Each structure stands twice: as C-alpha cells, then as structure tokens.
PDB file of C-alpha atoms and ligand atoms in Angstrom:
ATOM      1  CA  MET A   1     -11.890  -9.877   6.093  1.00  0.00           C
ATOM      2  CA  SER A   2     -12.476  -8.295   2.865  1.00  0.00           C
ATOM      3  CA  HIS A   3     -11.660  -4.777   1.385  1.00  0.00           C
ATOM      4  CA  SER A   4     -11.581  -3.188  -1.725  1.00  0.00           C
ATOM      5  CA  CYS A   5     -10.655   0.259  -3.540  1.00  0.00           C
ATOM      6  CA  THR A   6     -11.303   1.353  -7.069  1.00  0.00           C
ATOM      7  CA  HIS A   7      -8.095   2.851  -8.105  1.00  0.00           C
ATOM      8  CA  ALA A   8      -4.381   2.606  -7.770  1.00  0.00           C
ATOM      9  CA  ILE A   9      -1.764   5.319  -8.984  1.00  0.00           C
ATOM     10  CA  VAL A  10       2.010   4.815  -9.744  1.00  0.00           C
ATOM     11  CA  HIS A  11       3.914   7.653  -9.468  1.00  0.00           C
ATOM     12  CA  CYS A  12       7.414   8.819  -8.823  1.00  0.00           C
ATOM     13  CA  MET A  13       8.479   9.087  -5.051  1.00  0.00           C
ATOM     14  CA  ASP A  14       9.958  12.820  -5.757  1.00  0.00           C
ATOM     15  CA  PHE A  15       8.607  14.746  -2.565  1.00  0.00           C
ATOM     16  CA  ARG A  16       7.845  17.835  -5.261  1.00  0.00           C
ATOM     17  CA  LEU A  17       5.035  15.899  -6.563  1.00  0.00           C
ATOM     18  CA  ASN A  18       2.984  15.544  -3.195  1.00  0.00           C
ATOM     19  CA  PRO A  19       0.797  18.422  -3.102  1.00  0.00           C
ATOM     20  CA  SER A  20      -0.204  18.371  -6.817  1.00  0.00           C
ATOM     21  CA  ILE A  21      -0.990  14.428  -6.512  1.00  0.00           C
ATOM     22  CA  GLN A  22      -3.110  15.006  -3.303  1.00  0.00           C
ATOM     23  CA  ASP A  23      -4.937  17.719  -5.129  1.00  0.00           C
ATOM     24  CA  PHE A  24      -5.842  15.666  -8.048  1.00  0.00           C
ATOM     25  CA  LEU A  25      -6.850  12.862  -5.876  1.00  0.00           C
ATOM     26  CA  GLU A  26      -9.114  15.134  -3.665  1.00  0.00           C
ATOM     27  CA  THR A  27     -10.362  16.762  -7.088  1.00  0.00           C
ATOM     28  CA  HIS A  28     -11.448  13.436  -8.447  1.00  0.00           C
ATOM     29  CA  ASP A  29     -12.876  12.219  -5.164  1.00  0.00           C
ATOM     30  CA  LEU A  30     -10.167   9.480  -5.028  1.00  0.00           C
ATOM     31  CA  VAL A  31      -8.392   9.944  -1.709  1.00  0.00           C
ATOM     32  CA  ASN A  32     -10.081   6.949  -0.031  1.00  0.00           C
ATOM     33  CA  THR A  33     -10.125   4.571  -2.775  1.00  0.00           C
ATOM     34  CA  THR A  34      -6.604   4.752  -4.329  1.00  0.00           C
ATOM     35  CA  ASP A  35      -3.786   2.695  -3.560  1.00  0.00           C
ATOM     36  CA  ILE A  36      -0.452   4.680  -3.635  1.00  0.00           C
ATOM     37  CA  ILE A  37       2.678   3.154  -5.415  1.00  0.00           C
ATOM     38  CA  GLY A  38       5.436   5.700  -5.150  1.00  0.00           C
ATOM     39  CA  VAL A  39       8.674   4.816  -6.583  1.00  0.00           C
ATOM     40  CA  ALA A  40      11.742   6.746  -8.061  1.00  0.00           C
ATOM     41  CA  GLY A  41      10.774   6.820 -11.890  1.00  0.00           C
ATOM     42  CA  ALA A  42       7.332   5.565 -11.634  1.00  0.00           C
ATOM     43  CA  VAL A  43       6.798   3.578 -14.861  1.00  0.00           C
ATOM     44  CA  LYS A  44      10.649   3.097 -15.687  1.00  0.00           C
ATOM     45  CA  ASP A  45      10.789   0.009 -13.511  1.00  0.00           C
ATOM     46  CA  ILE A  46       7.872  -1.744 -15.531  1.00  0.00           C
ATOM     47  CA  ASN A  47       9.532  -1.039 -18.739  1.00  0.00           C
ATOM     48  CA  ASP A  48      13.002  -1.879 -17.689  1.00  0.00           C
ATOM     49  CA  THR A  49      12.291  -5.320 -15.929  1.00  0.00           C
ATOM     50  CA  GLU A  50      10.392  -8.448 -16.672  1.00  0.00           C
ATOM     51  CA  GLN A  51       8.571  -8.620 -13.473  1.00  0.00           C
ATOM     52  CA  GLY A  52       9.995  -5.843 -11.145  1.00  0.00           C
ATOM     53  CA  PHE A  53       9.089  -4.168  -7.884  1.00  0.00           C
ATOM     54  CA  VAL A  54       6.407  -1.900  -9.378  1.00  0.00           C
ATOM     55  CA  GLU A  55       4.490  -4.608 -11.155  1.00  0.00           C
ATOM     56  CA  THR A  56       4.392  -6.615  -8.298  1.00  0.00           C
ATOM     57  CA  GLN A  57       2.720  -3.876  -6.333  1.00  0.00           C
ATOM     58  CA  ILE A  58       0.208  -3.500  -9.008  1.00  0.00           C
ATOM     59  CA  ASP A  59      -0.422  -7.308  -8.979  1.00  0.00           C
ATOM     60  CA  LEU A  60      -1.270  -7.087  -5.403  1.00  0.00           C
ATOM     61  CA  SER A  61      -3.446  -4.175  -5.782  1.00  0.00           C
ATOM     62  CA  VAL A  62      -5.598  -6.110  -8.574  1.00  0.00           C
ATOM     63  CA  LYS A  63      -5.636  -9.207  -6.492  1.00  0.00           C
ATOM     64  CA  LEU A  64      -6.231  -7.763  -2.886  1.00  0.00           C
ATOM     65  CA  HIS A  65      -8.194  -4.567  -3.524  1.00  0.00           C
ATOM     66  CA  ALA A  66      -9.697  -5.757  -7.071  1.00  0.00           C
ATOM     67  CA  ILE A  67      -9.105  -2.296  -8.644  1.00  0.00           C
ATOM     68  CA  THR A  68     -10.592  -1.325 -11.710  1.00  0.00           C
ATOM     69  CA  THR A  69      -8.538   1.638 -12.899  1.00  0.00           C
ATOM     70  CA  LEU A  70      -4.904   2.024 -12.796  1.00  0.00           C
ATOM     71  CA  MET A  71      -3.251   5.472 -13.303  1.00  0.00           C
ATOM     72  CA  LEU A  72       0.295   5.683 -14.456  1.00  0.00           C
ATOM     73  CA  MET A  73       1.975   9.075 -14.089  1.00  0.00           C
ATOM     74  CA  ASN A  74       5.630  10.052 -15.194  1.00  0.00           C
ATOM     75  CA  HIS A  75       6.957  13.746 -14.438  1.00  0.00           C
ATOM     76  CA  THR A  76       9.205  15.957 -16.082  1.00  0.00           C
ATOM     77  CA  ASP A  77      12.808  16.813 -14.502  1.00  0.00           C
ATOM     78  CA  CYS A  78      12.642  13.169 -13.195  1.00  0.00           C
ATOM     79  CA  GLY A  79      16.060  12.370 -11.472  1.00  0.00           C
ATOM     80  CA  ALA A  80      15.594   8.444 -12.251  1.00  0.00           C
ATOM     81  CA  TYR A  81      15.618   9.495 -16.080  1.00  0.00           C
ATOM     82  CA  GLY A  82      18.702  11.943 -15.690  1.00  0.00           C
ATOM     83  CA  GLY A  83      16.404  15.079 -15.321  1.00  0.00           C
ATOM     84  CA  SER A  84      15.254  17.924 -17.638  1.00  0.00           C
ATOM     85  CA  ASP A  85      19.064  18.427 -18.471  1.00  0.00           C
ATOM     86  CA  LYS A  86      19.171  15.197 -20.586  1.00  0.00           C
ATOM     87  CA  PHE A  87      16.558  16.766 -23.253  1.00  0.00           C
ATOM     88  CA  GLU A  88      17.135  19.514 -25.575  1.00  0.00           C
ATOM     89  CA  THR A  89      13.145  20.962 -25.234  1.00  0.00           C
ATOM     90  CA  LYS A  90      10.806  20.637 -22.694  1.00  0.00           C
ATOM     91  CA  GLU A  91       8.396  19.244 -25.671  1.00  0.00           C
ATOM     92  CA  GLU A  92      11.137  16.199 -26.507  1.00  0.00           C
ATOM     93  CA  GLU A  93      11.003  15.659 -22.497  1.00  0.00           C
ATOM     94  CA  LYS A  94       7.317  15.336 -22.536  1.00  0.00           C
ATOM     95  CA  GLU A  95       7.252  13.071 -25.621  1.00  0.00           C
ATOM     96  CA  PHE A  96       9.725  10.888 -24.199  1.00  0.00           C
ATOM     97  CA  HIS A  97       7.779  10.403 -21.092  1.00  0.00           C
ATOM     98  CA  ILE A  98       4.620  10.039 -22.891  1.00  0.00           C
ATOM     99  CA  GLY A  99       6.138   7.172 -24.640  1.00  0.00           C
ATOM    100  CA  GLU A 100       7.323   5.577 -21.731  1.00  0.00           C
ATOM    101  CA  LEU A 101       3.799   5.682 -20.218  1.00  0.00           C
ATOM    102  CA  ARG A 102       2.411   4.405 -23.492  1.00  0.00           C
ATOM    103  CA  LYS A 103       4.843   1.441 -23.394  1.00  0.00           C
ATOM    104  CA  ALA A 104       4.084   0.485 -19.910  1.00  0.00           C
ATOM    105  CA  GLN A 105       0.329   0.917 -20.392  1.00  0.00           C
ATOM    106  CA  ALA A 106       0.466  -1.746 -23.505  1.00  0.00           C
ATOM    107  CA  LYS A 107       2.680  -4.176 -21.058  1.00  0.00           C
ATOM    108  CA  LEU A 108       0.114  -4.205 -18.444  1.00  0.00           C
ATOM    109  CA  LYS A 109      -2.829  -3.795 -20.736  1.00  0.00           C
ATOM    110  CA  ALA A 110      -1.894  -7.300 -22.233  1.00  0.00           C
ATOM    111  CA  LYS A 111      -1.617  -8.711 -18.758  1.00  0.00           C
ATOM    112  CA  TYR A 112      -5.079  -7.165 -17.550  1.00  0.00           C
ATOM    113  CA  PRO A 113      -7.222  -6.542 -20.453  1.00  0.00           C
ATOM    114  CA  ASN A 114     -10.081  -5.608 -18.113  1.00  0.00           C
ATOM    115  CA  LEU A 115      -8.292  -2.996 -16.341  1.00  0.00           C
ATOM    116  CA  GLU A 116      -8.657   0.701 -17.282  1.00  0.00           C
ATOM    117  CA  ILE A 117      -5.082   2.148 -17.529  1.00  0.00           C
ATOM    118  CA  VAL A 118      -4.974   5.884 -17.551  1.00  0.00           C
ATOM    119  CA  ILE A 119      -1.796   7.656 -18.444  1.00  0.00           C
ATOM    120  CA  MET A 120      -0.866  11.271 -16.881  1.00  0.00           C
ATOM    121  CA  LEU A 121       2.121  13.437 -17.136  1.00  0.00           C
ATOM    122  CA  GLY A 122       3.206  15.929 -14.582  1.00  0.00           C
ATOM    123  CA  ASP A 123       4.879  18.970 -15.449  1.00  0.00           C
ATOM    124  CA  THR A 124       7.070  19.760 -12.582  1.00  0.00           C
ATOM    125  CA  ILE A 125       7.505  23.381 -12.384  1.00  0.00           C
ATOM    126  CA  ASN A 126       8.989  23.882  -8.798  1.00  0.00           C
ATOM    127  CA  ASN A 127       8.952  22.081  -5.291  1.00  0.00           C
ATOM    128  CA  GLU A 128       5.448  22.924  -4.864  1.00  0.00           C
ATOM    129  CA  GLN A 129       3.939  22.735  -8.240  1.00  0.00           C
ATOM    130  CA  THR A 130       3.331  20.012 -10.836  1.00  0.00           C
ATOM    131  CA  ASN A 131       0.818  20.503 -13.452  1.00  0.00           C
ATOM    132  CA  ILE A 132      -0.772  17.207 -13.965  1.00  0.00           C
ATOM    133  CA  VAL A 133      -2.620  16.211 -17.354  1.00  0.00           C
ATOM    134  CA  VAL A 134      -4.399  13.228 -17.929  1.00  0.00           C
ATOM    135  CA  VAL A 135      -2.981  12.253 -21.537  1.00  0.00           C
ATOM    136  CA  GLU A 136      -5.381   9.362 -22.253  1.00  0.00           C
TER     137      GLU A 136
HETATM  138 ZN1   ZN B 201      11.080  11.623 -10.445  1.00  0.00          ZN
END
C-alpha cells in the first residue's frame, strides 16, 4: 500500500489555533494533503533537542508520505515559551518567534535540502482568532 501527500505542518497544540489553522488549510486547498504535527511550542522541540519528538514526526512524514513542503508555525502568547508576558512588546515577541522559526528552518534545511520549508507566525488575538502570516 502506498499513499502520499504534499505538505506537513508543525504547529502548537494550543486549541485557540484550531479555527485559524483550519481556515488556512482550506484557503490553500491543503486539508486533504497535509500531515498535522501538533505539539506544545511547535518548533521549540526542534531547537531544544538534538533529535526530538517533532523531528522524528517530520522524518516519518518525509519518509512515509514523501512530502515536498514543510510548514513551521509558531504563535504569540505561546505557553510553552512563557506566554506574551515574558516580552516587553508585541514586536519583540514576534521577532523572537521568527528567530526560533529561522533556526529550526536552517536545521531542517541542512538535513533535507530539497524540502521547501515555509515559516509562518500566528498572532493569537483571542480564543477564536489567530492571524496567520507567512513570513517566508
Ligand atoms: Zn503554543
């Protein structure tokens, strides 16, 4: 039996993100072609560990489903990083998360040079709304 899909997304398990992620996948026609990897802190585990749980999930997505694009998404007010209170300003918080995303992107790009790796930041406004922006 063989089955494949084109994309995988790594995002935080935070329930507040669900409606916006669903909207994003629907808008980009990705609902039926995306592996979902939801874990607290999203890329935090990639950056904090040599070969952690999240990276193992990505390895399996590449190996089993032959994905060509990986989407990495962090979000503001992420509890795994200490929430928004840890930062002086919203801009500082966003820059921090973009830094985290770029670090994970570089690590995975070295491992999978042919994989397109998109980084995305979700600005969590409230329980129902997170504004997702594709950074690069
Ligand atoms: Zn989070």
